[in-house]
Tab-separated table of C-alpha atoms in Angstrom:
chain	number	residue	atom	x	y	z
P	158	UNK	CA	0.000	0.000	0.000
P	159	UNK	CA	3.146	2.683	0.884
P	160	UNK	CA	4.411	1.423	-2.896
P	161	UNK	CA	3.591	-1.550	-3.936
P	162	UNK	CA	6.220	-4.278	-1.852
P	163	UNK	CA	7.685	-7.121	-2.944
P	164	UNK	CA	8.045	-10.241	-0.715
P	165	UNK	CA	11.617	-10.593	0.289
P	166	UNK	CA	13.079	-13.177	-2.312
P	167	UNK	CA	11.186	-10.259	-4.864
P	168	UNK	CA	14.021	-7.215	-4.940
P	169	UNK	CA	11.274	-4.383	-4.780
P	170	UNK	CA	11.408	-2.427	-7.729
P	171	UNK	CA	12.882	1.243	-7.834
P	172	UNK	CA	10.810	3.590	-5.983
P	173	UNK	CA	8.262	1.611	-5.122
P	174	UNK	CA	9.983	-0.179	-1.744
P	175	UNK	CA	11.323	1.708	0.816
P	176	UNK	CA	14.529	3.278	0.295
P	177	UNK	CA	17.763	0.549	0.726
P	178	UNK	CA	20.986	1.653	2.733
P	179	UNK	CA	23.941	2.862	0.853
P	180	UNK	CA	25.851	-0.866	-0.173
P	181	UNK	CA	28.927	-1.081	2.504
P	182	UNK	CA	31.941	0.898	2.254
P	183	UNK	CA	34.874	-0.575	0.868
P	184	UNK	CA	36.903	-2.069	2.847
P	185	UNK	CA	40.568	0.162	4.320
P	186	UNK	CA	42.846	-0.118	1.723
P	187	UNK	CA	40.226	-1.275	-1.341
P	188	UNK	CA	38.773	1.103	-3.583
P	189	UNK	CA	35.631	-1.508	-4.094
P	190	UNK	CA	37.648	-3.634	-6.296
P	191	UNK	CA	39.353	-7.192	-4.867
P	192	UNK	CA	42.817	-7.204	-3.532
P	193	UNK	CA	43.851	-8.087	-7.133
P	194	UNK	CA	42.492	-5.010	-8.624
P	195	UNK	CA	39.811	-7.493	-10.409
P	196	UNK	CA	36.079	-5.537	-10.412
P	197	UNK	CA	34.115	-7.043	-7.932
P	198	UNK	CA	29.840	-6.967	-8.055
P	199	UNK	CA	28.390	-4.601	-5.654
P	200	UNK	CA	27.327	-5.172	-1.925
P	201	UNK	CA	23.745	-6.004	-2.128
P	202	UNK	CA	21.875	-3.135	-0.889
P	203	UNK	CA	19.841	-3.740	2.587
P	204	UNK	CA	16.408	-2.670	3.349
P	205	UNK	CA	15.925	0.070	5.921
P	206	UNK	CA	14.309	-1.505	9.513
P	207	UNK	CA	12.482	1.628	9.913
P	208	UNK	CA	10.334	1.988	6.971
P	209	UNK	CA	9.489	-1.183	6.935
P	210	UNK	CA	8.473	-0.919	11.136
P	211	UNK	CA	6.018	1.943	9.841
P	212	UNK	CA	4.225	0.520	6.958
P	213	UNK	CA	3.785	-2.624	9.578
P	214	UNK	CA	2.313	-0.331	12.369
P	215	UNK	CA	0.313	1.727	10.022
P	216	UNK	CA	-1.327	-1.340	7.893
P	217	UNK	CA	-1.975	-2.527	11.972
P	218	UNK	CA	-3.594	0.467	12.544
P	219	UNK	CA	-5.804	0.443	9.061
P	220	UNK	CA	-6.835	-2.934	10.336
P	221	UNK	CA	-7.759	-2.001	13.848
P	222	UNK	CA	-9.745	1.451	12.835
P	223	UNK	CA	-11.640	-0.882	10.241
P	224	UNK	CA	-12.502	-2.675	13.241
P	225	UNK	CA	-13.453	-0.043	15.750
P	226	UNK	CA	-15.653	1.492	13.163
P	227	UNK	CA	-17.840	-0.900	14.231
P	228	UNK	CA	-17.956	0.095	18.016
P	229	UNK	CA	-17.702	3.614	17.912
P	230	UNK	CA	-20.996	4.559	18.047
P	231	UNK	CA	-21.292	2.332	21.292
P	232	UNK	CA	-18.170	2.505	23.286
P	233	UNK	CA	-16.463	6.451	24.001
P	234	UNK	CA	-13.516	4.332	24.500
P	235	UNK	CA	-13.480	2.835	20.405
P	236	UNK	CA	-14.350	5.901	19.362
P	237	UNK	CA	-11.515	7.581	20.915
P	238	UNK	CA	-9.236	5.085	19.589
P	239	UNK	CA	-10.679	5.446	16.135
P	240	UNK	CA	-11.093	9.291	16.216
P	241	UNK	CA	-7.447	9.778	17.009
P	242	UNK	CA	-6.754	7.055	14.160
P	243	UNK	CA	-8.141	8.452	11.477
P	244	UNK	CA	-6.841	11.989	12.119
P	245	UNK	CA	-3.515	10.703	10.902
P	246	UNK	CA	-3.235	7.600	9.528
P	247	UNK	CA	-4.428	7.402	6.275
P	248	UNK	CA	-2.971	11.168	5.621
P	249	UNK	CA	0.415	9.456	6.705
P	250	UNK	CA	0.194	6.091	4.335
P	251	UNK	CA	-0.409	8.512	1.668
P	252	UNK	CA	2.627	10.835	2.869
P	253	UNK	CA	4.764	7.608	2.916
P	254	UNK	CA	3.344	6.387	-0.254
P	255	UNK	CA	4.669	9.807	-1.820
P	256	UNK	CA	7.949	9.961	-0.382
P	257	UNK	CA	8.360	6.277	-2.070
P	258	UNK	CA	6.827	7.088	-5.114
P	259	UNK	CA	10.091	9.683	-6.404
P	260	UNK	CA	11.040	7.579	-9.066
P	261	UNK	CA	8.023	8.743	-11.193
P	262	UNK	CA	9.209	12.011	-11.047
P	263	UNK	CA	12.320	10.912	-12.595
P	264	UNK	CA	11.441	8.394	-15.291
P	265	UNK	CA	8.859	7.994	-17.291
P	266	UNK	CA	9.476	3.949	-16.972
P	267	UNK	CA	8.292	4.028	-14.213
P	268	UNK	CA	4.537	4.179	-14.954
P	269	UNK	CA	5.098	0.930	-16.389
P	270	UNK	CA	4.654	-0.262	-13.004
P	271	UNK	CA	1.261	1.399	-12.759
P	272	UNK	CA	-1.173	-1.563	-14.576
P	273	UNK	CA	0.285	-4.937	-12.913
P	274	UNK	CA	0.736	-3.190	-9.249
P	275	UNK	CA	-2.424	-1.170	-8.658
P	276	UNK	CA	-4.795	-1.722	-11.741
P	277	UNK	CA	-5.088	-5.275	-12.239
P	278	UNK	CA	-5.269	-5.956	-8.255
P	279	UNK	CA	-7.749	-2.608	-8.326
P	280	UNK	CA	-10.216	-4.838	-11.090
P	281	UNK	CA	-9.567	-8.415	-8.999
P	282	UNK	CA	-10.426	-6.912	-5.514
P	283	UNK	CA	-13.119	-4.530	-6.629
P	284	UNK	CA	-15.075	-7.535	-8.134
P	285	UNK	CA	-14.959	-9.570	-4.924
P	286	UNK	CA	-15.811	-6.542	-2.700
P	287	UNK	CA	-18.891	-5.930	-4.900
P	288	UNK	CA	-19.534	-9.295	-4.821
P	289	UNK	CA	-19.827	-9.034	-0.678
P	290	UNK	CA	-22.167	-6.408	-1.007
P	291	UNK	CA	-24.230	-7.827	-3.675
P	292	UNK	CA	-24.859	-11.156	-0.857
P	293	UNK	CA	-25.432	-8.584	1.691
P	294	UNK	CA	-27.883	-6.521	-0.259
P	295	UNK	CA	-29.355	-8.814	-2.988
P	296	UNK	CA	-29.300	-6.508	-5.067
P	297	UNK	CA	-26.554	-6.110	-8.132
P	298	UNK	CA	-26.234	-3.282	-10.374
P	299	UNK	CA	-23.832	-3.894	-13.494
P	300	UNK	CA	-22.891	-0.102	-13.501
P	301	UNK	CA	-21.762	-0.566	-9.851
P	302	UNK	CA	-19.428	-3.154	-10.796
P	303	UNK	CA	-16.173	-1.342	-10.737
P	304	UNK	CA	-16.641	1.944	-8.767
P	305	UNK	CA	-14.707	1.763	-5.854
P	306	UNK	CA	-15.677	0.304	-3.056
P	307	UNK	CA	-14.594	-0.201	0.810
P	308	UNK	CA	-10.872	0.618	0.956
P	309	UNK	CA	-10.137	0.301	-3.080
P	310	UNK	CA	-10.752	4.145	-3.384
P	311	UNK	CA	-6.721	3.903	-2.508
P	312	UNK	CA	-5.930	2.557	-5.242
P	313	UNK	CA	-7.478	4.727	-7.922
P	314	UNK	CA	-6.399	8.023	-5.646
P	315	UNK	CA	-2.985	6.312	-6.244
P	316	UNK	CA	-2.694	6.048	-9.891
P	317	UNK	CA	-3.648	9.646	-9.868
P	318	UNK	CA	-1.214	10.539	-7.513
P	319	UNK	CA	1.652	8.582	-9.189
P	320	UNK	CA	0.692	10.067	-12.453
P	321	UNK	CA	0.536	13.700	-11.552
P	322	UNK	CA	4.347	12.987	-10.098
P	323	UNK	CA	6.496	14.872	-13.069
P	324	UNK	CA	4.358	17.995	-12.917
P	325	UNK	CA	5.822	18.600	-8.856
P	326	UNK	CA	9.084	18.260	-9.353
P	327	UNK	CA	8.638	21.712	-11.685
P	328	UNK	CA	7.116	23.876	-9.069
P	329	UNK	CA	8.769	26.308	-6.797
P	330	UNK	CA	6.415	25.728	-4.032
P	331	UNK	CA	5.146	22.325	-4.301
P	332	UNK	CA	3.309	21.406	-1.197
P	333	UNK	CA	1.829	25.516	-0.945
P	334	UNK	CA	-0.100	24.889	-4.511
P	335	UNK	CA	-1.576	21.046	-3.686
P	336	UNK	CA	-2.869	22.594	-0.127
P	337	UNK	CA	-4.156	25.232	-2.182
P	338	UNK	CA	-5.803	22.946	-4.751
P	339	UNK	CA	-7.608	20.658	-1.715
P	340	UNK	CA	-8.752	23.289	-0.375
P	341	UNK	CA	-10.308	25.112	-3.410
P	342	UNK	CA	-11.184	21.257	-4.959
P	343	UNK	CA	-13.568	20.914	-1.290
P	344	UNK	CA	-16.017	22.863	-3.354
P	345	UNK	CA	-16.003	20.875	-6.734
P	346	UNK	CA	-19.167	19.400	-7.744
P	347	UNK	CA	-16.854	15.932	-8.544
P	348	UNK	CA	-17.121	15.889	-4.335
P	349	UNK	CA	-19.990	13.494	-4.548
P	350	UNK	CA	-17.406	10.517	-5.462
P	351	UNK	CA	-15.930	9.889	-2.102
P	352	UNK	CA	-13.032	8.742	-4.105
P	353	UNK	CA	-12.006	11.732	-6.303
P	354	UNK	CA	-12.943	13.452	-3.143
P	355	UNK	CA	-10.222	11.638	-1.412
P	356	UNK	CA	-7.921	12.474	-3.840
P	357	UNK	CA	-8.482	15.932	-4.257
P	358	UNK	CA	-8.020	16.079	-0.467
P	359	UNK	CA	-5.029	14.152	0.615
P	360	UNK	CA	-3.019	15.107	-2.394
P	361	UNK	CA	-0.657	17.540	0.158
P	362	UNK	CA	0.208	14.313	1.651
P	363	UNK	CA	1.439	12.819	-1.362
P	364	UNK	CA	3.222	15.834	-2.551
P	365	UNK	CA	4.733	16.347	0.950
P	366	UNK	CA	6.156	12.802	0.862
P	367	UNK	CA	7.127	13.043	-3.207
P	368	UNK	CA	9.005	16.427	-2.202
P	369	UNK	CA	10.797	16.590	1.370
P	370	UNK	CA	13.803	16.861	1.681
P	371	UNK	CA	15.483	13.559	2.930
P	372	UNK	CA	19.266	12.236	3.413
P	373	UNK	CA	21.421	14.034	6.201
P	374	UNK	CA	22.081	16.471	3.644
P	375	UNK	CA	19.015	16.695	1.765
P	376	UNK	CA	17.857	19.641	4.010
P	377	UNK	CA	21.075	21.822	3.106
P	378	UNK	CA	21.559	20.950	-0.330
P	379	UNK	CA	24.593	19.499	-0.019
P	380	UNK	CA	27.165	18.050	2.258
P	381	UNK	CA	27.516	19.397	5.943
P	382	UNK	CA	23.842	20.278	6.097
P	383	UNK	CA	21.404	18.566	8.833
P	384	UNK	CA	18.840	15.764	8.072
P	385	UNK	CA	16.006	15.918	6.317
P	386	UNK	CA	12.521	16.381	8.744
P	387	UNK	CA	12.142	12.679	8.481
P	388	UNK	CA	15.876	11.497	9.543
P	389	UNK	CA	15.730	13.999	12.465
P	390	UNK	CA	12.861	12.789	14.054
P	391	UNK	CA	14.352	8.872	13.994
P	392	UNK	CA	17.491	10.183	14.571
P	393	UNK	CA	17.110	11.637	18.016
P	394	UNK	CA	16.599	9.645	20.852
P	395	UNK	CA	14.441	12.029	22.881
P	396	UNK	CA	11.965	12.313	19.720
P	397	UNK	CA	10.439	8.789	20.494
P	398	UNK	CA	9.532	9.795	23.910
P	399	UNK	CA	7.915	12.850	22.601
P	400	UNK	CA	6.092	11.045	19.948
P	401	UNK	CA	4.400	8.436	21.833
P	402	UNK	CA	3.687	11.274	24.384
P	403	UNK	CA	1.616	13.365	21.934
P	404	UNK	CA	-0.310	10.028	20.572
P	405	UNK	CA	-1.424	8.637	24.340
P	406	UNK	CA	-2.239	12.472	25.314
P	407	UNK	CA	-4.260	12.413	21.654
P	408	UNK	CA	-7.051	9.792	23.713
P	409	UNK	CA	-8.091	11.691	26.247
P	410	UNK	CA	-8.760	14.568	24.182
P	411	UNK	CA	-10.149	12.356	21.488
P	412	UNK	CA	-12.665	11.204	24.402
P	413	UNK	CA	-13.330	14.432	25.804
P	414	UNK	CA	-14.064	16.342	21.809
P	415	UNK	CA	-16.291	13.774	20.919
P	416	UNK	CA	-18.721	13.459	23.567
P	417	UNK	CA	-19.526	17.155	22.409
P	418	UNK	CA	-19.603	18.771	25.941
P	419	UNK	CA	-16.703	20.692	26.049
P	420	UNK	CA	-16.156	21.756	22.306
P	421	UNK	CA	-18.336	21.118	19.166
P	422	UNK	CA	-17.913	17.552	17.777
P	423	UNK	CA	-16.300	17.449	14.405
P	424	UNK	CA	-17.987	16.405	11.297
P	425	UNK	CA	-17.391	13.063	10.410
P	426	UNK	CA	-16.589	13.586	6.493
P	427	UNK	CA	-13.563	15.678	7.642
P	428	UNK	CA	-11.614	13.048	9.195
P	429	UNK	CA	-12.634	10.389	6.221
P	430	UNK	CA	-11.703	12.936	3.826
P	431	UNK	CA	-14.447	11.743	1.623
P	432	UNK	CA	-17.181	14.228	1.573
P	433	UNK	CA	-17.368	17.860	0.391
P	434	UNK	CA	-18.003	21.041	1.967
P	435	UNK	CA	-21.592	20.905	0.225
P	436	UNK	CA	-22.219	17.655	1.324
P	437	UNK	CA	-21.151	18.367	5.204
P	438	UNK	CA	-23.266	21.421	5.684
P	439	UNK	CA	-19.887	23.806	5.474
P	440	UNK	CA	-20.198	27.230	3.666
P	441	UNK	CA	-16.646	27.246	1.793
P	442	UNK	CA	-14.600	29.293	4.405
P	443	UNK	CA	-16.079	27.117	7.148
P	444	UNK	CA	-14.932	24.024	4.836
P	445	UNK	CA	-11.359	25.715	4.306
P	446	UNK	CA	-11.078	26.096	8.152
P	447	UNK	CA	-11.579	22.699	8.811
P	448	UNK	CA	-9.863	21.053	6.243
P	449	UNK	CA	-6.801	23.400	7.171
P	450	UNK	CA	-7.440	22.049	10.800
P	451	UNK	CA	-7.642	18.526	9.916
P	452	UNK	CA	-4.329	18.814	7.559
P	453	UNK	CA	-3.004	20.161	11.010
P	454	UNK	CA	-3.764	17.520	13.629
P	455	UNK	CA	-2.740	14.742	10.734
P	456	UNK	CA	0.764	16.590	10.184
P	457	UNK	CA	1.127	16.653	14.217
P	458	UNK	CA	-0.014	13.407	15.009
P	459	UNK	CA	1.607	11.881	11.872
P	460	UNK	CA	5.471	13.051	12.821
P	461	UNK	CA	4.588	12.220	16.928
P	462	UNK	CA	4.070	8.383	14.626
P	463	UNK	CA	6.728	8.347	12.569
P	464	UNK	CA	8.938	9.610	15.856
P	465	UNK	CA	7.463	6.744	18.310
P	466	UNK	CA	8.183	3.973	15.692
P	467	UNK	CA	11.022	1.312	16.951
P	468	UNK	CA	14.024	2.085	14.712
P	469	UNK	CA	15.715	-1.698	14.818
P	470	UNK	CA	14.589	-4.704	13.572
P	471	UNK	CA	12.381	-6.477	15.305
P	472	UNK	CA	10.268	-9.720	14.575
P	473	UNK	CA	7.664	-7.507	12.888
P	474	UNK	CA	9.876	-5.767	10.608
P	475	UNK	CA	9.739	-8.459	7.341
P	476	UNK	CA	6.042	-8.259	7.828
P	477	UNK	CA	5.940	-4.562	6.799
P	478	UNK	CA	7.546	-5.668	2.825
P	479	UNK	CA	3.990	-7.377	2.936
P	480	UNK	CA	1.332	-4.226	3.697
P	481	UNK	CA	-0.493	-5.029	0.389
P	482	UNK	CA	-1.546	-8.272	1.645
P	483	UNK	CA	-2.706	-6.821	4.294
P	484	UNK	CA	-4.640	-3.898	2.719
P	485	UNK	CA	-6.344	-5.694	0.310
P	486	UNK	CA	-7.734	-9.100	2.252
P	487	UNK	CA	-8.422	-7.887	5.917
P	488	UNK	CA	-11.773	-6.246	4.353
P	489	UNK	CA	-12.642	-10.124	3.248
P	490	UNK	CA	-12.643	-10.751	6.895
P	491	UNK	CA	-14.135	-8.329	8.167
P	492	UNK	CA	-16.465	-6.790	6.103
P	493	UNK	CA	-18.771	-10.390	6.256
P	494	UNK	CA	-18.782	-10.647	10.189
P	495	UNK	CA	-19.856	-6.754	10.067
P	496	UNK	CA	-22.703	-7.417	7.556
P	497	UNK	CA	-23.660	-10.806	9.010
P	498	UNK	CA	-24.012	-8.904	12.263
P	499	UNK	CA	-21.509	-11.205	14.338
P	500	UNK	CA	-20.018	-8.181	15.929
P	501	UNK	CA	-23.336	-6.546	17.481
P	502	UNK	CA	-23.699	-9.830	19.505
P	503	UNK	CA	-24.117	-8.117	23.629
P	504	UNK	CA	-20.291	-9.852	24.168
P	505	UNK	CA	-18.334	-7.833	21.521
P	506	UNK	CA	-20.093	-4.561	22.729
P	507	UNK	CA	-18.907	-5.362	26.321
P	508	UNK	CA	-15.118	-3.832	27.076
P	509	UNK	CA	-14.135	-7.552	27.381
P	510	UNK	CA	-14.860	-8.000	23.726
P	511	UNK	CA	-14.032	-4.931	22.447
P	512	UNK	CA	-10.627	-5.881	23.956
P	513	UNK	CA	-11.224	-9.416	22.378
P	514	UNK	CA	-11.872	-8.540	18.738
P	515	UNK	CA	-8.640	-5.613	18.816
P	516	UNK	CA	-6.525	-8.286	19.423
P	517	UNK	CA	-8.425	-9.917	16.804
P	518	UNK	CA	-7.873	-7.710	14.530
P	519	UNK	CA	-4.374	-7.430	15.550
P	520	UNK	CA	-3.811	-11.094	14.754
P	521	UNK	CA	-5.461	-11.397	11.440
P	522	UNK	CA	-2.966	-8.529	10.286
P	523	UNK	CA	-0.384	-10.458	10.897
P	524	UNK	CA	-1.115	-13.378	9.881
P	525	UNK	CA	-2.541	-12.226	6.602
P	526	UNK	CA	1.594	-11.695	6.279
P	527	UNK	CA	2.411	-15.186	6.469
P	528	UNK	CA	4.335	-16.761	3.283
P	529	UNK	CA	1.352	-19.882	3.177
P	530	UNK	CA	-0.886	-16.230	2.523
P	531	UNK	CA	1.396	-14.836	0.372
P	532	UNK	CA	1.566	-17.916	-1.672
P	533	UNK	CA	-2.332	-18.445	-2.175
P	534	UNK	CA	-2.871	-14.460	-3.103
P	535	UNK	CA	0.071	-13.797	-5.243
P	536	UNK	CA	-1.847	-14.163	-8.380
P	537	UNK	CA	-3.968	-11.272	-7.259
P	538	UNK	CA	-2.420	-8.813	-5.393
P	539	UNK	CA	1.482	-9.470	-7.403
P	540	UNK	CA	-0.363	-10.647	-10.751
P	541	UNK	CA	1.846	-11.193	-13.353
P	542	UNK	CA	0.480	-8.734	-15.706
P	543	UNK	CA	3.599	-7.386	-17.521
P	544	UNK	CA	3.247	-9.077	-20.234
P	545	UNK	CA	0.748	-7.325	-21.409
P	546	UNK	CA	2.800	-4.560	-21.397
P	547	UNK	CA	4.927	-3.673	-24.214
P	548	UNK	CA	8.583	-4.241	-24.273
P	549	UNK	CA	10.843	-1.302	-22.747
P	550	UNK	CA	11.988	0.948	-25.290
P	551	UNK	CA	14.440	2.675	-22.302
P	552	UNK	CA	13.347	5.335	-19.832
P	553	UNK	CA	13.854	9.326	-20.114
């Protein structure tokens, strides 16, 4: 879902995976060649922990605020949780998403990539997510067949996204002119698609990502400057502290704003992004102020993340090449016990099994990570669709 990962023995392709450490340094006395002076094949380059540890926390936290959806109208607690969860996360997958997706700014070869990673899987998923809604409903509309539904609005957003790359990379202020363009776009008649919607209104995130400044030089220009925003908040050891502090103070005020008796309770199209200023009873300056607010809390609550995040490897830390998997099946879990109504049993709206079906959700995240998954779902998610592509004739 951040770029479209490869499994391990599957070298992610350019751009798409997070970004690899710089191949080890020769060793004293070597220039990179052997000790004969023969040319030697580079150090394969590793995978950096730390991206991978976010896209594994943030595909755990898609999972869980799919879940508490369910709850929030009947536990303060869930909705809480899930408030303070969707002020950030999905502006943050599609920040991350951007900030792996630079390679389309660069080559035109690499919209190649486009059809087998996010199309194909896009027409697979969509079917079978219609198809759980057609059972549910009885009802099945041919015309309804491949607009987006659920979670596949990503997708779509992302092709957009990825194809609108070049045109940033021209722009004196990048990130000032796609805030500008949300916030204008909240008026657009197109606002009734949830998806375009979306798009219109995360696209900061993605130019954010495609644009910052990243390296421990990046933010200089050049050699002797500091890091980049992203490599100073992993790189300080007091930052993680800080971050987790802001995301655990983020509940109680969560709690507090959305039982409406302090402040005003927030409309819920703001934090879903989907809906436009029309459609949530905003006049356009009132839209503009919230949308402005919104981008705020998800830029705050989004670096307190990315600062908390465990920078080592860990046991989880393979899992997040695998966030596709993740993205794309948990809704064929889910989305049956919510419309069979196994989750509004009197248990799972007790604090026993709201605390039950988190760790539920919890453990079908992971183990929709598994290589016996992985192997089954391949065909869908990692299709082999290039051959229907035509045969490189280079990159510019």
């Amino acid at each position: 879902m951040t770029g479209i990962l490869r499994p391990p023995q599957h070298p992610p392709p350019s751009g798409d995976g997070p970004p690899a450490a710089a191949p080890d340094a020769p060793a004293p006395g070597t220039t990179g060649a052997g000790a004969t002076g023969d040319r030697t094949a580079p150090a394969p380059r590793q995978r950096d922990a730390y991206f991978d540890n976010v896209k594994f926390f943030l595909i755990m936290l898609v999972v869980l605020g799919h879940v508490w959806e369910v709850f929030r109208k009947d536990s303060n607690a869930a909705n809480a949780a899930y408030t303070v969860v969707y002020a950030f996360h999905m502006p943050l997958f599609v920040f991350v998403s951007g900030y792996f997706s630079r390679g389309f700014m660069r080559s035109t070869g690499k919209f190649r990539s486009i059809f087998p990673t996010l199309i194909v899987p896009f027409a697979i998923f969509n079917v079978l997510y219609r198809l759980l809604v057609f059972i549910k409903t009885d009802s099945f509309r041919m015309d309804q067949l491949f607009r987006p539904q659920f979670l596949m609005w990503f997708l779509v957003a992302l092709v957009l996204w990825r194809l609108s790359a070049p045109l940033w990379s021209h722009l004196r202020y990048p990130v000032a002119t796609a805030v500008a363009l949300s916030l204008i776009a909240g008026s657009w008649s197109f606002n009734s698609d949830p998806t375009l919607c979306r798009a219109a209104a995360l696209l900061p995130f993605f130019v954010l990502g495609l644009t910052i400044a990243s390296g421990p030089s990046a933010a200089a220009g050049g050699a002797g400057g500091g890091p980049g925003p992203v490599e100073a908040l992993r790189s300080r050891g007091w930052t993680r502290w800080a971050g987790g502090f802001v995301l655990l103070a983020a509940l109680p005020v969560a709690y507090v704003w959305e039982r409406g008796t302090v402040v005003p309770k927030i409309e819920h199209g703001v934090r879903l992004w989907n809906r436009g200023y029309e459609q949530m009873g905003f006049s356009m300056p009132e839209g503009m102020s919230y949308r402005l607010l919104a981008m705020a809390f998800a830029l705050v609550l989004g670096a307190a993340f990315l600062a908390a995040v465990p920078r080592g490897r860990a046991w989880y830390t393979r899992l997040g090449t695998r966030t596709m998997y993740v993205y794309l099946l948990h809704g064929l879990a889910i989305k049956p016990l919510q419309y069979g109504g196994v989750l509004d049993g009197r248990f799972f709206q007790s604090p026993a099994g709201l605390v039950l079906v988190t760790a539920g959700g919890l453990a079908l995240g992971v183990v929709l990570t598994t290589p016996p998954v992985v192997r089954l779902t391949r065909w869908a998610i990692e299709p082999e669709a290039r051959r229907l592509l035509k045969p490189a004739q280079g990159t510019t």
